[in-house]
Coordinates of C-alpha atoms in Angstrom, one line a residue:
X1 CA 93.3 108.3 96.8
X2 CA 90.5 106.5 95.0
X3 CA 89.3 105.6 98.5
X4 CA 89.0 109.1 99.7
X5 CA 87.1 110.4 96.3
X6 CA 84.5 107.7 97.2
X7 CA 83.8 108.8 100.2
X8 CA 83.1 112.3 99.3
X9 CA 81.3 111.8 96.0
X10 CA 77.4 111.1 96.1
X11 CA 76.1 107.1 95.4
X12 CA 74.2 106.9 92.9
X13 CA 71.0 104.8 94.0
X14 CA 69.3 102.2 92.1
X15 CA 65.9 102.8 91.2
X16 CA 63.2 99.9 90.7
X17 CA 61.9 99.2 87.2
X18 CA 59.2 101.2 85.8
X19 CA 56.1 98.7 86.4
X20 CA 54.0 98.8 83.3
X21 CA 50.8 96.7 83.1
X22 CA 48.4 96.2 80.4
X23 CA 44.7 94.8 80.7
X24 CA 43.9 92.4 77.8
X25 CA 41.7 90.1 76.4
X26 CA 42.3 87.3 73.6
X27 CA 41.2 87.7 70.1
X28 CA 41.8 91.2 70.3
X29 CA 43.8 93.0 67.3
X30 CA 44.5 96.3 69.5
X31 CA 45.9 94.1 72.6
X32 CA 47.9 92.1 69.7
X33 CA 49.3 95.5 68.3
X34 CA 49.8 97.5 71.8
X35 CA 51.9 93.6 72.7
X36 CA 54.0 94.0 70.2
X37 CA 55.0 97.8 70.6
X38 CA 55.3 97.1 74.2
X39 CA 58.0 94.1 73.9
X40 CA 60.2 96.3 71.4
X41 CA 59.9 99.1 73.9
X42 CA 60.9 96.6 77.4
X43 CA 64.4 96.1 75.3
X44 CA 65.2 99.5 74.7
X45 CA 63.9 101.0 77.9
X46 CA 64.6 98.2 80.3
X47 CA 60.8 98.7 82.0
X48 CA 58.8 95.3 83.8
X49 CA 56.0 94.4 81.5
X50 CA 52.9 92.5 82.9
X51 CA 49.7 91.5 80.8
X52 CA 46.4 91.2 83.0
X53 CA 43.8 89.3 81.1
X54 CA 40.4 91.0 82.1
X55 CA 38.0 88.1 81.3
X56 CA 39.6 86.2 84.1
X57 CA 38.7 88.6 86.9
X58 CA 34.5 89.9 86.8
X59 CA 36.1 93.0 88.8
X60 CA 38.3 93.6 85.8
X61 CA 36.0 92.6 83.1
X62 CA 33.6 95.3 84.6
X63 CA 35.9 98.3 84.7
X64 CA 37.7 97.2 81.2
X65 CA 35.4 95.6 79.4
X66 CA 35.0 98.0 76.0
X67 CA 38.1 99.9 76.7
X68 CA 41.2 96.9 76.0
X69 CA 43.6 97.7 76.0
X70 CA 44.3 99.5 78.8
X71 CA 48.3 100.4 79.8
X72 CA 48.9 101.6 83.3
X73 CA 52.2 102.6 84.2
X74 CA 53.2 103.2 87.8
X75 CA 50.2 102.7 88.9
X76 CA 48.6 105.3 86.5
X77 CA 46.3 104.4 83.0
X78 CA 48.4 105.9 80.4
X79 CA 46.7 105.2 77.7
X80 CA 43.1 103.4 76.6
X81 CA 42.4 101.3 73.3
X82 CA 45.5 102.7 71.5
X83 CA 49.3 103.6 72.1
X84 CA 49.8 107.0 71.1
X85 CA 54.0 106.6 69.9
X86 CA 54.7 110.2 70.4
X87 CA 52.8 110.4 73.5
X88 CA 54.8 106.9 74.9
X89 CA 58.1 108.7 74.3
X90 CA 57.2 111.6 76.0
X91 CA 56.8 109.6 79.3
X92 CA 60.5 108.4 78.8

C-alpha cells in the first residue's frame, strides 16, 4: 500500500543552499560585526557562507573599496556597510 501512495504523491525536491557572500577587508570593525551575525545566522538557517577579501583582487578593491562590507546573496547585494536584523529576516 505504502508503495502505491508513493507513487501518486508529489517528491519533494531538494533545493541547493542559499549562497551568501560577503566582501571584506581586515581590520575592519563592520566586517568583524556583519562575521559574527552571519555565522549565528548559517546555524539556524542552514545557508553557504563565503568571505571575499577585496584587497586581494584590484577588480574588487575598485568596486568595494569604501563600501565593506558588502553581503550578496544569490547573486544579489543585499545589504552595504551594515546588516539591517529586521531587514535580514525578512529575506528568510
Amino acid at each position: 500500500m505504502r508503495a502505491w501512495i508513493r507513487r501518486f504523491l508529489p517528491r519533494r525536491r531538494q533545493l541547493p543552499p542559499v549562497q551568501v557572500i560577503v566582501y571584506t577587508r581586515t581590520q575592519c570593525p563592520l566586517c568583524d560585526e556583519a562575521k559574527h551575525f552571519l555565522e549565528g545566522e548559517q546555524d539556524r538557517r542552514g545557508f553557504a557562507l563565503r568571505f571575499v577579501d577585496v584587497d586581494g583582487d584590484p577588480e574588487l578593491k575598485a568596486k568595494y573599496d569604501d563600501c565593506v562590507p558588502v553581503v550578496e546573496i544569490d547573486g544579489k547585494v543585499r545589504f552595504r556597510g551594515k546588516i539591517n536584523p529586521f531587514l535580514w529576516a525578512r529575506l528568510w
